[in-house]
JSON list of C-alpha atoms in Angstrom, two decimals:
[
{"chain": "S", "resi": 1, "resn": "UNK", "atom": "CA", "xyz": [13.39, 6.16, 4.50]},
{"chain": "S", "resi": 2, "resn": "UNK", "atom": "CA", "xyz": [9.59, 4.97, 4.61]},
{"chain": "S", "resi": 3, "resn": "UNK", "atom": "CA", "xyz": [9.59, 1.87, 6.53]},
{"chain": "S", "resi": 4, "resn": "UNK", "atom": "CA", "xyz": [6.72, -0.39, 7.35]},
{"chain": "S", "resi": 5, "resn": "UNK", "atom": "CA", "xyz": [7.05, 0.24, 11.09]},
{"chain": "S", "resi": 6, "resn": "UNK", "atom": "CA", "xyz": [6.83, 4.07, 10.56]},
{"chain": "S", "resi": 7, "resn": "UNK", "atom": "CA", "xyz": [3.95, 3.61, 8.26]},
{"chain": "S", "resi": 8, "resn": "UNK", "atom": "CA", "xyz": [2.00, 1.59, 11.03]},
{"chain": "S", "resi": 9, "resn": "UNK", "atom": "CA", "xyz": [3.05, 4.23, 13.61]},
{"chain": "S", "resi": 10, "resn": "UNK", "atom": "CA", "xyz": [1.16, 6.97, 11.57]},
{"chain": "S", "resi": 11, "resn": "UNK", "atom": "CA", "xyz": [-2.09, 4.61, 11.14]},
{"chain": "S", "resi": 12, "resn": "UNK", "atom": "CA", "xyz": [-1.99, 4.18, 14.57]},
{"chain": "S", "resi": 13, "resn": "UNK", "atom": "CA", "xyz": [-1.59, 8.45, 15.16]},
{"chain": "S", "resi": 14, "resn": "UNK", "atom": "CA", "xyz": [-4.61, 8.50, 13.37]},
{"chain": "S", "resi": 15, "resn": "UNK", "atom": "CA", "xyz": [-7.11, 6.17, 15.13]},
{"chain": "S", "resi": 16, "resn": "UNK", "atom": "CA", "xyz": [-9.27, 7.23, 17.82]},
{"chain": "S", "resi": 17, "resn": "UNK", "atom": "CA", "xyz": [-8.78, 5.51, 21.06]},
{"chain": "S", "resi": 18, "resn": "UNK", "atom": "CA", "xyz": [-9.78, 1.66, 21.82]},
{"chain": "S", "resi": 19, "resn": "UNK", "atom": "CA", "xyz": [-13.34, 1.29, 21.88]},
{"chain": "S", "resi": 20, "resn": "UNK", "atom": "CA", "xyz": [-13.44, 3.07, 19.00]},
{"chain": "S", "resi": 21, "resn": "UNK", "atom": "CA", "xyz": [-12.26, 1.47, 15.86]},
{"chain": "S", "resi": 22, "resn": "UNK", "atom": "CA", "xyz": [-11.42, 2.35, 11.82]},
{"chain": "S", "resi": 23, "resn": "UNK", "atom": "CA", "xyz": [-11.95, 0.74, 8.42]},
{"chain": "S", "resi": 24, "resn": "UNK", "atom": "CA", "xyz": [-8.91, 0.79, 6.80]},
{"chain": "S", "resi": 25, "resn": "UNK", "atom": "CA", "xyz": [-8.66, 1.33, 2.75]},
{"chain": "S", "resi": 26, "resn": "UNK", "atom": "CA", "xyz": [-5.51, 0.32, 1.40]},
{"chain": "S", "resi": 27, "resn": "UNK", "atom": "CA", "xyz": [-4.16, 0.31, -2.32]},
{"chain": "S", "resi": 28, "resn": "UNK", "atom": "CA", "xyz": [-1.00, -1.14, -3.97]},
{"chain": "S", "resi": 29, "resn": "UNK", "atom": "CA", "xyz": [2.08, -1.70, -1.40]},
{"chain": "S", "resi": 30, "resn": "UNK", "atom": "CA", "xyz": [-0.24, 0.45, 1.18]},
{"chain": "S", "resi": 31, "resn": "UNK", "atom": "CA", "xyz": [-2.09, -2.97, 1.68]},
{"chain": "S", "resi": 32, "resn": "UNK", "atom": "CA", "xyz": [1.21, -4.20, 3.64]},
{"chain": "S", "resi": 33, "resn": "UNK", "atom": "CA", "xyz": [0.91, -1.07, 6.36]},
{"chain": "S", "resi": 34, "resn": "UNK", "atom": "CA", "xyz": [-2.89, -1.96, 6.55]},
{"chain": "S", "resi": 35, "resn": "UNK", "atom": "CA", "xyz": [-2.62, -5.72, 7.50]},
{"chain": "S", "resi": 36, "resn": "UNK", "atom": "CA", "xyz": [0.45, -4.87, 9.45]},
{"chain": "S", "resi": 37, "resn": "UNK", "atom": "CA", "xyz": [-1.45, -2.35, 11.21]},
{"chain": "S", "resi": 38, "resn": "UNK", "atom": "CA", "xyz": [-4.12, -4.91, 12.05]},
{"chain": "S", "resi": 39, "resn": "UNK", "atom": "CA", "xyz": [-2.07, -7.41, 13.38]},
{"chain": "S", "resi": 40, "resn": "UNK", "atom": "CA", "xyz": [0.00, -5.00, 15.56]},
{"chain": "S", "resi": 41, "resn": "UNK", "atom": "CA", "xyz": [-3.29, -3.18, 16.37]},
{"chain": "S", "resi": 42, "resn": "UNK", "atom": "CA", "xyz": [-6.12, -5.29, 16.16]},
{"chain": "S", "resi": 43, "resn": "UNK", "atom": "CA", "xyz": [-8.25, -3.42, 18.84]},
{"chain": "S", "resi": 44, "resn": "UNK", "atom": "CA", "xyz": [-8.72, -0.37, 16.20]},
{"chain": "S", "resi": 45, "resn": "UNK", "atom": "CA", "xyz": [-9.70, -2.12, 13.11]},
{"chain": "S", "resi": 46, "resn": "UNK", "atom": "CA", "xyz": [-12.97, -3.10, 12.51]},
{"chain": "S", "resi": 47, "resn": "UNK", "atom": "CA", "xyz": [-12.71, -3.81, 8.87]},
{"chain": "S", "resi": 48, "resn": "UNK", "atom": "CA", "xyz": [-10.00, -3.98, 6.19]},
{"chain": "S", "resi": 49, "resn": "UNK", "atom": "CA", "xyz": [-10.55, -2.95, 2.20]},
{"chain": "S", "resi": 50, "resn": "UNK", "atom": "CA", "xyz": [-7.31, -3.76, 0.27]},
{"chain": "S", "resi": 51, "resn": "UNK", "atom": "CA", "xyz": [-7.44, -2.86, -3.41]},
{"chain": "S", "resi": 52, "resn": "UNK", "atom": "CA", "xyz": [-5.45, -4.24, -5.60]},
{"chain": "S", "resi": 53, "resn": "UNK", "atom": "CA", "xyz": [-2.55, -5.56, -3.14]},
{"chain": "S", "resi": 54, "resn": "UNK", "atom": "CA", "xyz": [1.35, -6.22, -3.85]},
{"chain": "S", "resi": 55, "resn": "UNK", "atom": "CA", "xyz": [2.53, -9.51, -3.04]},
{"chain": "S", "resi": 56, "resn": "UNK", "atom": "CA", "xyz": [5.17, -9.75, -0.58]},
{"chain": "S", "resi": 57, "resn": "UNK", "atom": "CA", "xyz": [7.53, -11.36, -1.81]},
{"chain": "S", "resi": 58, "resn": "UNK", "atom": "CA", "xyz": [10.45, -13.99, -0.57]},
{"chain": "S", "resi": 59, "resn": "UNK", "atom": "CA", "xyz": [13.25, -11.69, -2.09]},
{"chain": "S", "resi": 60, "resn": "UNK", "atom": "CA", "xyz": [15.63, -10.08, 0.75]},
{"chain": "S", "resi": 61, "resn": "UNK", "atom": "CA", "xyz": [16.75, -6.84, 1.20]},
{"chain": "S", "resi": 62, "resn": "UNK", "atom": "CA", "xyz": [19.07, -5.11, -0.99]},
{"chain": "S", "resi": 63, "resn": "UNK", "atom": "CA", "xyz": [21.72, -3.17, 0.81]},
{"chain": "S", "resi": 64, "resn": "UNK", "atom": "CA", "xyz": [22.02, -0.38, -2.24]},
{"chain": "S", "resi": 65, "resn": "UNK", "atom": "CA", "xyz": [18.59, 0.08, -2.09]},
{"chain": "S", "resi": 66, "resn": "UNK", "atom": "CA", "xyz": [18.47, 0.90, 1.64]},
{"chain": "S", "resi": 67, "resn": "UNK", "atom": "CA", "xyz": [21.26, 3.19, 1.28]},
{"chain": "S", "resi": 68, "resn": "UNK", "atom": "CA", "xyz": [20.03, 5.05, -1.82]},
{"chain": "S", "resi": 69, "resn": "UNK", "atom": "CA", "xyz": [16.15, 5.11, 0.42]},
{"chain": "S", "resi": 70, "resn": "UNK", "atom": "CA", "xyz": [17.89, 7.15, 3.18]},
{"chain": "S", "resi": 71, "resn": "UNK", "atom": "CA", "xyz": [19.03, 10.21, 0.83]},
{"chain": "S", "resi": 72, "resn": "UNK", "atom": "CA", "xyz": [16.72, 9.76, -2.18]},
{"chain": "S", "resi": 73, "resn": "UNK", "atom": "CA", "xyz": [13.80, 11.32, -0.63]},
{"chain": "S", "resi": 74, "resn": "UNK", "atom": "CA", "xyz": [16.21, 14.31, 0.97]},
{"chain": "S", "resi": 75, "resn": "UNK", "atom": "CA", "xyz": [17.14, 15.32, -2.80]},
{"chain": "S", "resi": 76, "resn": "UNK", "atom": "CA", "xyz": [13.10, 16.23, -3.18]},
{"chain": "S", "resi": 77, "resn": "UNK", "atom": "CA", "xyz": [14.04, 19.51, -1.44]},
{"chain": "S", "resi": 78, "resn": "UNK", "atom": "CA", "xyz": [16.86, 20.57, -3.80]},
{"chain": "S", "resi": 79, "resn": "UNK", "atom": "CA", "xyz": [16.50, 23.14, -6.89]},
{"chain": "S", "resi": 80, "resn": "UNK", "atom": "CA", "xyz": [18.26, 20.20, -9.40]},
{"chain": "S", "resi": 81, "resn": "UNK", "atom": "CA", "xyz": [14.55, 17.48, -7.88]},
{"chain": "S", "resi": 82, "resn": "UNK", "atom": "CA", "xyz": [12.25, 20.26, -8.60]},
{"chain": "S", "resi": 83, "resn": "UNK", "atom": "CA", "xyz": [13.34, 21.55, -11.94]},
{"chain": "S", "resi": 84, "resn": "UNK", "atom": "CA", "xyz": [13.60, 17.97, -13.02]},
{"chain": "S", "resi": 85, "resn": "UNK", "atom": "CA", "xyz": [10.07, 17.02, -11.18]},
{"chain": "S", "resi": 86, "resn": "UNK", "atom": "CA", "xyz": [8.22, 20.21, -13.17]},
{"chain": "S", "resi": 87, "resn": "UNK", "atom": "CA", "xyz": [9.78, 18.58, -16.54]},
{"chain": "S", "resi": 88, "resn": "UNK", "atom": "CA", "xyz": [9.00, 15.13, -16.55]},
{"chain": "S", "resi": 89, "resn": "UNK", "atom": "CA", "xyz": [7.00, 14.17, -13.11]},
{"chain": "S", "resi": 90, "resn": "UNK", "atom": "CA", "xyz": [3.56, 14.49, -14.75]},
{"chain": "S", "resi": 91, "resn": "UNK", "atom": "CA", "xyz": [4.57, 12.85, -18.20]},
{"chain": "S", "resi": 92, "resn": "UNK", "atom": "CA", "xyz": [6.43, 10.03, -16.25]},
{"chain": "S", "resi": 93, "resn": "UNK", "atom": "CA", "xyz": [3.23, 9.65, -13.96]},
{"chain": "S", "resi": 94, "resn": "UNK", "atom": "CA", "xyz": [0.83, 9.60, -17.02]},
{"chain": "S", "resi": 95, "resn": "UNK", "atom": "CA", "xyz": [3.34, 7.49, -18.49]},
{"chain": "S", "resi": 96, "resn": "UNK", "atom": "CA", "xyz": [3.43, 4.92, -15.49]},
{"chain": "S", "resi": 97, "resn": "UNK", "atom": "CA", "xyz": [-0.02, 5.53, -14.19]},
{"chain": "S", "resi": 98, "resn": "UNK", "atom": "CA", "xyz": [-2.38, 6.37, -17.13]},
{"chain": "S", "resi": 99, "resn": "UNK", "atom": "CA", "xyz": [-3.86, 9.23, -15.48]},
{"chain": "S", "resi": 100, "resn": "UNK", "atom": "CA", "xyz": [-3.32, 12.91, -15.52]},
{"chain": "S", "resi": 101, "resn": "UNK", "atom": "CA", "xyz": [-1.57, 14.62, -12.65]},
{"chain": "S", "resi": 102, "resn": "UNK", "atom": "CA", "xyz": [-4.36, 17.79, -12.37]},
{"chain": "S", "resi": 103, "resn": "UNK", "atom": "CA", "xyz": [-3.14, 19.00, -9.03]},
{"chain": "S", "resi": 104, "resn": "UNK", "atom": "CA", "xyz": [0.89, 19.10, -9.82]},
{"chain": "S", "resi": 105, "resn": "UNK", "atom": "CA", "xyz": [1.81, 17.27, -7.38]},
{"chain": "S", "resi": 106, "resn": "UNK", "atom": "CA", "xyz": [4.60, 15.13, -9.52]},
{"chain": "S", "resi": 107, "resn": "UNK", "atom": "CA", "xyz": [6.08, 18.38, -10.39]},
{"chain": "S", "resi": 108, "resn": "UNK", "atom": "CA", "xyz": [7.15, 19.24, -6.91]},
{"chain": "S", "resi": 109, "resn": "UNK", "atom": "CA", "xyz": [10.66, 17.83, -6.61]},
{"chain": "S", "resi": 110, "resn": "UNK", "atom": "CA", "xyz": [9.72, 16.25, -3.20]},
{"chain": "S", "resi": 111, "resn": "UNK", "atom": "CA", "xyz": [7.09, 13.87, -4.57]},
{"chain": "S", "resi": 112, "resn": "UNK", "atom": "CA", "xyz": [8.96, 11.84, -7.08]},
{"chain": "S", "resi": 113, "resn": "UNK", "atom": "CA", "xyz": [11.68, 12.25, -4.67]},
{"chain": "S", "resi": 114, "resn": "UNK", "atom": "CA", "xyz": [9.49, 10.30, -1.82]},
{"chain": "S", "resi": 115, "resn": "UNK", "atom": "CA", "xyz": [8.17, 7.76, -4.52]},
{"chain": "S", "resi": 116, "resn": "UNK", "atom": "CA", "xyz": [11.23, 7.01, -5.47]},
{"chain": "S", "resi": 117, "resn": "UNK", "atom": "CA", "xyz": [12.50, 6.49, -1.63]},
{"chain": "S", "resi": 118, "resn": "UNK", "atom": "CA", "xyz": [9.02, 4.12, -0.98]},
{"chain": "S", "resi": 119, "resn": "UNK", "atom": "CA", "xyz": [9.92, 2.21, -4.30]},
{"chain": "S", "resi": 120, "resn": "UNK", "atom": "CA", "xyz": [13.42, 1.52, -3.08]},
{"chain": "S", "resi": 121, "resn": "UNK", "atom": "CA", "xyz": [12.22, 0.52, 0.51]},
{"chain": "S", "resi": 122, "resn": "UNK", "atom": "CA", "xyz": [9.76, -1.79, -0.42]},
{"chain": "S", "resi": 123, "resn": "UNK", "atom": "CA", "xyz": [12.09, -5.27, 0.10]},
{"chain": "S", "resi": 124, "resn": "UNK", "atom": "CA", "xyz": [12.89, -4.07, 3.27]},
{"chain": "S", "resi": 125, "resn": "UNK", "atom": "CA", "xyz": [9.04, -3.74, 3.88]},
{"chain": "S", "resi": 126, "resn": "UNK", "atom": "CA", "xyz": [8.18, -6.72, 2.58]},
{"chain": "S", "resi": 127, "resn": "UNK", "atom": "CA", "xyz": [11.02, -8.23, 4.94]},
{"chain": "S", "resi": 128, "resn": "UNK", "atom": "CA", "xyz": [9.18, -6.64, 7.87]},
{"chain": "S", "resi": 129, "resn": "UNK", "atom": "CA", "xyz": [5.76, -7.77, 6.87]},
{"chain": "S", "resi": 130, "resn": "UNK", "atom": "CA", "xyz": [6.75, -11.70, 6.43]},
{"chain": "S", "resi": 131, "resn": "UNK", "atom": "CA", "xyz": [8.37, -11.16, 10.03]},
{"chain": "S", "resi": 132, "resn": "UNK", "atom": "CA", "xyz": [5.08, -9.79, 11.47]},
{"chain": "S", "resi": 133, "resn": "UNK", "atom": "CA", "xyz": [3.03, -12.38, 9.71]},
{"chain": "S", "resi": 134, "resn": "UNK", "atom": "CA", "xyz": [5.14, -14.68, 11.44]},
{"chain": "S", "resi": 135, "resn": "UNK", "atom": "CA", "xyz": [4.86, -13.65, 15.18]},
{"chain": "S", "resi": 136, "resn": "UNK", "atom": "CA", "xyz": [1.26, -11.79, 15.29]},
{"chain": "S", "resi": 137, "resn": "UNK", "atom": "CA", "xyz": [-1.66, -13.60, 14.02]},
{"chain": "S", "resi": 138, "resn": "UNK", "atom": "CA", "xyz": [-4.41, -11.98, 12.24]},
{"chain": "S", "resi": 139, "resn": "UNK", "atom": "CA", "xyz": [-7.32, -10.74, 14.16]},
{"chain": "S", "resi": 140, "resn": "UNK", "atom": "CA", "xyz": [-10.71, -12.00, 13.36]},
{"chain": "S", "resi": 141, "resn": "UNK", "atom": "CA", "xyz": [-12.02, -8.66, 11.08]},
{"chain": "S", "resi": 142, "resn": "UNK", "atom": "CA", "xyz": [-13.76, -8.73, 8.28]},
{"chain": "S", "resi": 143, "resn": "UNK", "atom": "CA", "xyz": [-11.20, -8.10, 5.24]},
{"chain": "S", "resi": 144, "resn": "UNK", "atom": "CA", "xyz": [-12.37, -7.40, 1.14]},
{"chain": "S", "resi": 145, "resn": "UNK", "atom": "CA", "xyz": [-9.48, -8.22, -1.24]},
{"chain": "S", "resi": 146, "resn": "UNK", "atom": "CA", "xyz": [-10.46, -6.43, -4.61]},
{"chain": "S", "resi": 147, "resn": "UNK", "atom": "CA", "xyz": [-8.55, -7.72, -7.15]},
{"chain": "S", "resi": 148, "resn": "UNK", "atom": "CA", "xyz": [-8.34, -5.64, -10.80]},
{"chain": "S", "resi": 149, "resn": "UNK", "atom": "CA", "xyz": [-6.93, -7.54, -14.01]},
{"chain": "S", "resi": 150, "resn": "UNK", "atom": "CA", "xyz": [-6.80, -11.22, -14.39]},
{"chain": "S", "resi": 151, "resn": "UNK", "atom": "CA", "xyz": [-6.14, -13.81, -11.95]},
{"chain": "S", "resi": 152, "resn": "UNK", "atom": "CA", "xyz": [-3.50, -13.44, -9.38]},
{"chain": "S", "resi": 153, "resn": "UNK", "atom": "CA", "xyz": [-2.26, -16.27, -7.44]},
{"chain": "S", "resi": 154, "resn": "UNK", "atom": "CA", "xyz": [-1.10, -13.96, -4.84]},
{"chain": "S", "resi": 155, "resn": "UNK", "atom": "CA", "xyz": [-3.83, -11.77, -4.54]},
{"chain": "S", "resi": 156, "resn": "UNK", "atom": "CA", "xyz": [-6.04, -15.28, -4.02]},
{"chain": "S", "resi": 157, "resn": "UNK", "atom": "CA", "xyz": [-3.34, -16.73, -1.23]},
{"chain": "S", "resi": 158, "resn": "UNK", "atom": "CA", "xyz": [-3.71, -13.34, 0.54]},
{"chain": "S", "resi": 159, "resn": "UNK", "atom": "CA", "xyz": [-7.42, -13.56, 0.62]},
{"chain": "S", "resi": 160, "resn": "UNK", "atom": "CA", "xyz": [-7.33, -17.34, 1.77]},
{"chain": "S", "resi": 161, "resn": "UNK", "atom": "CA", "xyz": [-4.78, -16.45, 4.40]},
{"chain": "S", "resi": 162, "resn": "UNK", "atom": "CA", "xyz": [-6.36, -13.60, 5.65]},
{"chain": "S", "resi": 163, "resn": "UNK", "atom": "CA", "xyz": [-10.09, -15.43, 5.46]},
{"chain": "S", "resi": 164, "resn": "UNK", "atom": "CA", "xyz": [-10.93, -12.37, 2.86]},
{"chain": "S", "resi": 165, "resn": "UNK", "atom": "CA", "xyz": [-14.08, -11.99, 0.42]},
{"chain": "S", "resi": 166, "resn": "UNK", "atom": "CA", "xyz": [-12.44, -11.80, -2.80]},
{"chain": "S", "resi": 167, "resn": "UNK", "atom": "CA", "xyz": [-14.18, -9.39, -5.47]},
{"chain": "S", "resi": 168, "resn": "UNK", "atom": "CA", "xyz": [-12.38, -9.77, -9.19]},
{"chain": "S", "resi": 169, "resn": "UNK", "atom": "CA", "xyz": [-12.57, -7.16, -11.40]},
{"chain": "S", "resi": 170, "resn": "UNK", "atom": "CA", "xyz": [-11.22, -8.40, -14.37]},
{"chain": "S", "resi": 171, "resn": "UNK", "atom": "CA", "xyz": [-12.02, -5.31, -16.63]},
{"chain": "S", "resi": 172, "resn": "UNK", "atom": "CA", "xyz": [-10.77, -2.79, -13.98]},
{"chain": "S", "resi": 173, "resn": "UNK", "atom": "CA", "xyz": [-7.43, -0.86, -14.32]},
{"chain": "S", "resi": 174, "resn": "UNK", "atom": "CA", "xyz": [-5.08, -0.49, -11.43]},
{"chain": "S", "resi": 175, "resn": "UNK", "atom": "CA", "xyz": [-7.13, 2.40, -10.04]},
{"chain": "S", "resi": 176, "resn": "UNK", "atom": "CA", "xyz": [-10.15, 0.78, -9.43]},
{"chain": "S", "resi": 177, "resn": "UNK", "atom": "CA", "xyz": [-10.79, 3.48, -6.41]},
{"chain": "S", "resi": 178, "resn": "UNK", "atom": "CA", "xyz": [-11.21, 5.86, -9.37]},
{"chain": "S", "resi": 179, "resn": "UNK", "atom": "CA", "xyz": [-12.91, 4.08, -11.97]},
{"chain": "S", "resi": 180, "resn": "UNK", "atom": "CA", "xyz": [-15.18, 1.84, -10.07]},
{"chain": "S", "resi": 181, "resn": "UNK", "atom": "CA", "xyz": [-15.63, 3.68, -6.55]},
{"chain": "S", "resi": 182, "resn": "UNK", "atom": "CA", "xyz": [-18.97, 2.13, -6.11]},
{"chain": "S", "resi": 183, "resn": "UNK", "atom": "CA", "xyz": [-17.44, -0.94, -5.60]},
{"chain": "S", "resi": 184, "resn": "UNK", "atom": "CA", "xyz": [-14.78, 0.02, -2.80]},
{"chain": "S", "resi": 185, "resn": "UNK", "atom": "CA", "xyz": [-17.74, 2.17, -1.33]},
{"chain": "S", "resi": 186, "resn": "UNK", "atom": "CA", "xyz": [-19.84, -0.95, -0.93]},
{"chain": "S", "resi": 187, "resn": "UNK", "atom": "CA", "xyz": [-16.61, -3.08, 0.32]},
{"chain": "S", "resi": 188, "resn": "UNK", "atom": "CA", "xyz": [-16.57, -0.60, 3.06]},
{"chain": "S", "resi": 189, "resn": "UNK", "atom": "CA", "xyz": [-20.09, -0.68, 3.87]},
{"chain": "S", "resi": 190, "resn": "UNK", "atom": "CA", "xyz": [-21.25, -4.22, 4.11]},
{"chain": "S", "resi": 191, "resn": "UNK", "atom": "CA", "xyz": [-20.13, -6.54, 7.34]},
{"chain": "S", "resi": 192, "resn": "UNK", "atom": "CA", "xyz": [-18.31, -9.97, 6.93]}
]
């Protein structure tokens, strides 16, 4: 099952050796991975750009979700999951995101199963992020938080906690990286 520490390990494996640093751009729940990576590997990070970050709320992990999160991704390789994904995956993806699935990724059984596994692991990942926040200070790196939709106290609080520049895009949808890529490019290319 996906874990916050597992995702941080993947980022660390992709990062070049110190003294080279990376700019990490993350969207949604992946912002948790990016923040944890910055806290656990501060010498590797030059900058963070967090797109529409999700709030790591205080609800504790659910035992049922933890158990299901262990076996749901394994179902993705089965014939039944592939058949269901081919029939419903692209339509469900369009319904939830408002975007097409031109590559057909959501018609493969493994992708919806992985998405379900990550969704089931969210509370565990949020709890891990809260622990990391309590134990590891945030490094002195520039951070831009790009929020879509209306005012969001969670994003505002996160930007304040990280000393981030907050960019509000009230008319943008949840896929700002596709709808307004120039905003993301500007955040990546600017300093503090």
